[in-house]
PDB file of C-alpha atoms and ligand atoms in Angstrom:
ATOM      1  CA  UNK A  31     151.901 125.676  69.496  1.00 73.00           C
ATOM      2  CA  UNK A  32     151.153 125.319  73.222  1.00 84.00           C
ATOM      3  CA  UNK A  33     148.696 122.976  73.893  1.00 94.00           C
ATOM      4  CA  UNK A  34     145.080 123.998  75.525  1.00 97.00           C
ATOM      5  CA  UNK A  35     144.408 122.284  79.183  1.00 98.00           C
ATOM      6  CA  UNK A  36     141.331 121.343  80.574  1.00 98.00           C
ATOM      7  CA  UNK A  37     141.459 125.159  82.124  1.00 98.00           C
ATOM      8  CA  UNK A  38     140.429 126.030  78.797  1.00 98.00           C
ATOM      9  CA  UNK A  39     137.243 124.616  78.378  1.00 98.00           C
ATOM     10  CA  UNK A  40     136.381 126.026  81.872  1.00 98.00           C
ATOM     11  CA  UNK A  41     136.633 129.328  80.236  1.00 98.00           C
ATOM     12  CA  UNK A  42     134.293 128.377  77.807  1.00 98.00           C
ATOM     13  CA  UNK A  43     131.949 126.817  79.994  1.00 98.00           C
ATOM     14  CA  UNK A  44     132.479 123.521  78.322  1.00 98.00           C
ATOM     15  CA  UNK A  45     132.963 121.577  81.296  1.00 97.00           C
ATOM     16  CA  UNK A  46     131.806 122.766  85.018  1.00 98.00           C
ATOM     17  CA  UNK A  47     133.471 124.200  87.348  1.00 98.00           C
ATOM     18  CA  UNK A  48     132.542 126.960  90.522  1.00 98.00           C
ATOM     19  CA  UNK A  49     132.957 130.381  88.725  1.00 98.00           C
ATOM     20  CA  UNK A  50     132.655 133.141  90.139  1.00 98.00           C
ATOM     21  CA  UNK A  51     133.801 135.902  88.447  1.00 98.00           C
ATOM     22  CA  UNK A  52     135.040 136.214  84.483  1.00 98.00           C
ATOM     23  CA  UNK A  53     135.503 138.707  82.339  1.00 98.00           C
ATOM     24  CA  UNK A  54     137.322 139.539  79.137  1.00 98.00           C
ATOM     25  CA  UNK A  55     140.927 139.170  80.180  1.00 98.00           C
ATOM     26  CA  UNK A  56     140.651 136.271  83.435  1.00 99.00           C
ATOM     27  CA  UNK A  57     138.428 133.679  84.761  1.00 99.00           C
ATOM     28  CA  UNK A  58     138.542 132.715  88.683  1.00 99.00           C
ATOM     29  CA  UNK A  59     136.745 129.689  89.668  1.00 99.00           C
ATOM     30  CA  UNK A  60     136.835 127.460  93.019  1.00 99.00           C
ATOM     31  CA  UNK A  61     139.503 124.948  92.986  1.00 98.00           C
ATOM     32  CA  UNK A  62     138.198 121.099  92.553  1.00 98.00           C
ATOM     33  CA  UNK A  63     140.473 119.962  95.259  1.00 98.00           C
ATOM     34  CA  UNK A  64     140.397 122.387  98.241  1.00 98.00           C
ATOM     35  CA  UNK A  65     143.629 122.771 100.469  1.00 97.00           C
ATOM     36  CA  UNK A  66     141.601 125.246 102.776  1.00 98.00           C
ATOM     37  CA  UNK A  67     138.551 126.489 103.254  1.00 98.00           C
ATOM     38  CA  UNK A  68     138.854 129.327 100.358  1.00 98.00           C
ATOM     39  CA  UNK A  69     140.716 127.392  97.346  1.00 98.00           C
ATOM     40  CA  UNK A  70     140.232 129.894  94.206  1.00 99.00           C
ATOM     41  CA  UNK A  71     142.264 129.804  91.205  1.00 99.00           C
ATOM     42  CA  UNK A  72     142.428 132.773  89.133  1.00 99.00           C
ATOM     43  CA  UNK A  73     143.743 132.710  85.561  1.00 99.00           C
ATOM     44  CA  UNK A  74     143.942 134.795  81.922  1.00 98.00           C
ATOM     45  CA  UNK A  75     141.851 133.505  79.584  1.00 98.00           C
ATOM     46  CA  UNK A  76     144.278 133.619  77.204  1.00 98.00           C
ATOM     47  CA  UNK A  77     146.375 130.475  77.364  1.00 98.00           C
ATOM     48  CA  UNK A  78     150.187 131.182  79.006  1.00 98.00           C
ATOM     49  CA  UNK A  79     151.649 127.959  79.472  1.00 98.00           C
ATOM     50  CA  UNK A  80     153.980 128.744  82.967  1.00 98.00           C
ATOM     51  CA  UNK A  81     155.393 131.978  84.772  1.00 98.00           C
ATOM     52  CA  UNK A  82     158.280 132.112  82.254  1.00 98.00           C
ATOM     53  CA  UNK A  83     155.880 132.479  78.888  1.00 98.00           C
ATOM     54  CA  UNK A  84     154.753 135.825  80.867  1.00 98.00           C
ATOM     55  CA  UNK A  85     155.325 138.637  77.868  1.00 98.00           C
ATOM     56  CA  UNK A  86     155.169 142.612  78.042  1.00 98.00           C
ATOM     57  CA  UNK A  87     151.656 141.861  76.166  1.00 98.00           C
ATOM     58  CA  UNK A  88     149.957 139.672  78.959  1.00 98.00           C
ATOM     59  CA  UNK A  89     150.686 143.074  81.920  1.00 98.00           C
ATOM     60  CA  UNK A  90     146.496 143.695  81.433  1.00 98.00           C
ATOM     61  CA  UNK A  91     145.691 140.152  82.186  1.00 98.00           C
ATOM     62  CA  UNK A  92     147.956 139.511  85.087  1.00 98.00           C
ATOM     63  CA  UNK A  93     147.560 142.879  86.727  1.00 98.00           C
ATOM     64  CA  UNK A  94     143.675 142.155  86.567  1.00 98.00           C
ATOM     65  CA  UNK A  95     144.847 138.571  88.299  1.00 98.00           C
ATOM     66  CA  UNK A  96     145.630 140.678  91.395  1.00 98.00           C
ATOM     67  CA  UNK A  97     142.634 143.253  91.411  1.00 98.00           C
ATOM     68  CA  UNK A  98     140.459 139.930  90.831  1.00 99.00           C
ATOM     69  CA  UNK A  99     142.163 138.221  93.720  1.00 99.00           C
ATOM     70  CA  UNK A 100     141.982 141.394  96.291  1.00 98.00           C
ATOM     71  CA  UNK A 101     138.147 141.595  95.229  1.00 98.00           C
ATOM     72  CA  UNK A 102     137.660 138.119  95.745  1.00 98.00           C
ATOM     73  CA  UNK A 103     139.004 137.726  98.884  1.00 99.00           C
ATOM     74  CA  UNK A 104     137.525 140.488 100.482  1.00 98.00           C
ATOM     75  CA  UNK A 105     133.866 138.797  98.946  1.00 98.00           C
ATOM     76  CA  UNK A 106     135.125 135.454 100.997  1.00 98.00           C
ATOM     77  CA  UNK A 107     135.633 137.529 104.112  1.00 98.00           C
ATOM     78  CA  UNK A 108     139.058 136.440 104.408  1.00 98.00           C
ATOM     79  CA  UNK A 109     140.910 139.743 103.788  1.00 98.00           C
ATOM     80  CA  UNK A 110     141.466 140.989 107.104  1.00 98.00           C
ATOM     81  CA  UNK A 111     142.672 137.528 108.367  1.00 98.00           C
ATOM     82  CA  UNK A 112     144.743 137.136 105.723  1.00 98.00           C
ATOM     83  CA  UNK A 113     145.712 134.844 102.730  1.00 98.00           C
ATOM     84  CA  UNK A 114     148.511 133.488 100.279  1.00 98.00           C
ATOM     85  CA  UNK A 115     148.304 134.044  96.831  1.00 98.00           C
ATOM     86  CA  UNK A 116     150.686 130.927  95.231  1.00 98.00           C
ATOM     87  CA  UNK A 117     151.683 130.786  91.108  1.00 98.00           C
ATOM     88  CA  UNK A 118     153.681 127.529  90.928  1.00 98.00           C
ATOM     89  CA  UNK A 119     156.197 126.708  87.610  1.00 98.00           C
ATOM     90  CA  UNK A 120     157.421 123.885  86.138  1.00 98.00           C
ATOM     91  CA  UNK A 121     158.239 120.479  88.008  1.00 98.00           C
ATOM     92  CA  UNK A 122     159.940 121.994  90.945  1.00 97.00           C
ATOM     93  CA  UNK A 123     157.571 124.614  91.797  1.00 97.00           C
ATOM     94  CA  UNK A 124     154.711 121.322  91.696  1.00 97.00           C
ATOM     95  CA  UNK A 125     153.110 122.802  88.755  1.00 98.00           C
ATOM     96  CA  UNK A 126     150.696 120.125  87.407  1.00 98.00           C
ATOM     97  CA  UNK A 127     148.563 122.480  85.045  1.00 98.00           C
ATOM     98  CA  UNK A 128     150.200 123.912  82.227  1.00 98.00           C
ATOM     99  CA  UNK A 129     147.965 127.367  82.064  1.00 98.00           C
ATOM    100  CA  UNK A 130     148.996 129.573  84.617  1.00 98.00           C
ATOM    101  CA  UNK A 131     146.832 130.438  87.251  1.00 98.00           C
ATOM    102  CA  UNK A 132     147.160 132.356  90.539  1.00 98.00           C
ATOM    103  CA  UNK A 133     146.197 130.469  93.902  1.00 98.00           C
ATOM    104  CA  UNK A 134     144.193 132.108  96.465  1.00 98.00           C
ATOM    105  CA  UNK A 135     144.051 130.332  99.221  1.00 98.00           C
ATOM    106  CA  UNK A 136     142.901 131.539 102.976  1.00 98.00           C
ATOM    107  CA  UNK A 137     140.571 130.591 105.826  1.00 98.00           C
ATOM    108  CA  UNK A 138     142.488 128.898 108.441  1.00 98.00           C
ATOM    109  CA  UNK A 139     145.805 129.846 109.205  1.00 98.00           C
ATOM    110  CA  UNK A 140     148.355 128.353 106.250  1.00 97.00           C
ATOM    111  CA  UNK A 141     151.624 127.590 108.785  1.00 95.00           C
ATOM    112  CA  UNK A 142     155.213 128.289 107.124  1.00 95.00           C
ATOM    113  CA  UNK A 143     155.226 129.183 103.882  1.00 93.00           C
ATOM    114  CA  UNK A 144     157.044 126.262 102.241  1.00 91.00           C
ATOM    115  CA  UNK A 145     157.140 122.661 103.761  1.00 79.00           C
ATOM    116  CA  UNK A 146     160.716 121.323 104.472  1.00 71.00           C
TER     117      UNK A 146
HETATM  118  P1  LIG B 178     149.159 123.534  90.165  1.00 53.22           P
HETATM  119  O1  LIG B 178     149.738 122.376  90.907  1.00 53.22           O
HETATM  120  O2  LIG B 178     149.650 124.858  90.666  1.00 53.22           O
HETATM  121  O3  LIG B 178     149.303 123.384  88.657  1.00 53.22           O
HETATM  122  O4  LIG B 178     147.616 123.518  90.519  1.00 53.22           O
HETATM  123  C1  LIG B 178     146.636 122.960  89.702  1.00 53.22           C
HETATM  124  C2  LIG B 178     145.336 123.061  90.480  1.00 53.22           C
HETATM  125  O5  LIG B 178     144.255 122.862  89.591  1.00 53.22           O
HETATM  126  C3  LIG B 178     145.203 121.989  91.579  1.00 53.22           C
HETATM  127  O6  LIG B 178     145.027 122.641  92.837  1.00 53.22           O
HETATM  128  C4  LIG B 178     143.970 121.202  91.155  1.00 53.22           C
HETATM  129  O7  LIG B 178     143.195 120.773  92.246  1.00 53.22           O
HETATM  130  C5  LIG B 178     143.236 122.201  90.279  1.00 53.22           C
HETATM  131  N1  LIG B 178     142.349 121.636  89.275  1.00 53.22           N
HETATM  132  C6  LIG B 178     142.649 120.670  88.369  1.00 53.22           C
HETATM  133  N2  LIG B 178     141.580 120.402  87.586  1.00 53.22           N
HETATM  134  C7  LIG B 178     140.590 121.239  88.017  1.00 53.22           C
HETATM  135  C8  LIG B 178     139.238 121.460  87.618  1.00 53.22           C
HETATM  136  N3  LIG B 178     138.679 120.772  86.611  1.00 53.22           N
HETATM  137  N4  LIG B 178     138.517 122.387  88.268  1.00 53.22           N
HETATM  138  C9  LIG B 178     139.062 123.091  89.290  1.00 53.22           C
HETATM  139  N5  LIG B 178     140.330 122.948  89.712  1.00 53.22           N
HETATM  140  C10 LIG B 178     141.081 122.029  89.085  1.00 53.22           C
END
């Protein structure tokens, strides 16, 4: 049994956060600790633990991740300028949340992709 995260109860609007768009399959909400002026995390409202619980069964959720992010960042202006979408696993990708969720993050410009 994986255990729930505080991601969760964002779904179900037990604690606050910024949302700004749900539906039946994800949830995308603004990110409580900003790294750039658009910090938006987008996840399935289903619980999957990190990148490598992904099964054949979660394909609607996760493609709806990316049609979710595209929407979103063309609603935050940021789509012509560009962005990075980031989905971190496990201790060496810096994962600290244990439901996965895709990072979109965008208006400034982000530098190299990965810091040395
Ligand atoms: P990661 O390191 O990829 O697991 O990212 C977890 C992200 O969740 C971090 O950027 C946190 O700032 C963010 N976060 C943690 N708790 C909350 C919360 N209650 N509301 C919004 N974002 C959160």
């Amino acid at each position: 049994m994986v255990e729930e995260t505080i991601f969760s109860k964002i779904i179900r609007r037990e604690i606050p956060a910024d949302i700004l768009y749900q539906d039946e399959l994800v949830t995308a909400f603004r990110d409580i600790s900003p790294q750039a002026p658009t910090h938006i995390l987008i996840i399935p409202n289903h619980l999957i633990a990190t990148a490598n619980d992904v099964k054949q069964s979660d394909e609607a959720a996760l493609g709806r991740m990316m049609i979710v992010a595209a929407r979103l960042a063309k609603e935050e202006g940021i789509d012509e300028d560009g962005y990075r979408l980031i989905m971190n696993c496990n201790k060496h990708g810096g994962q600290e949340v244990y439901h996965i969720h895709m990072h979109l993050v965008g208006g400034k410009p982000l530098g190299p992709m990965l810091s040395k």
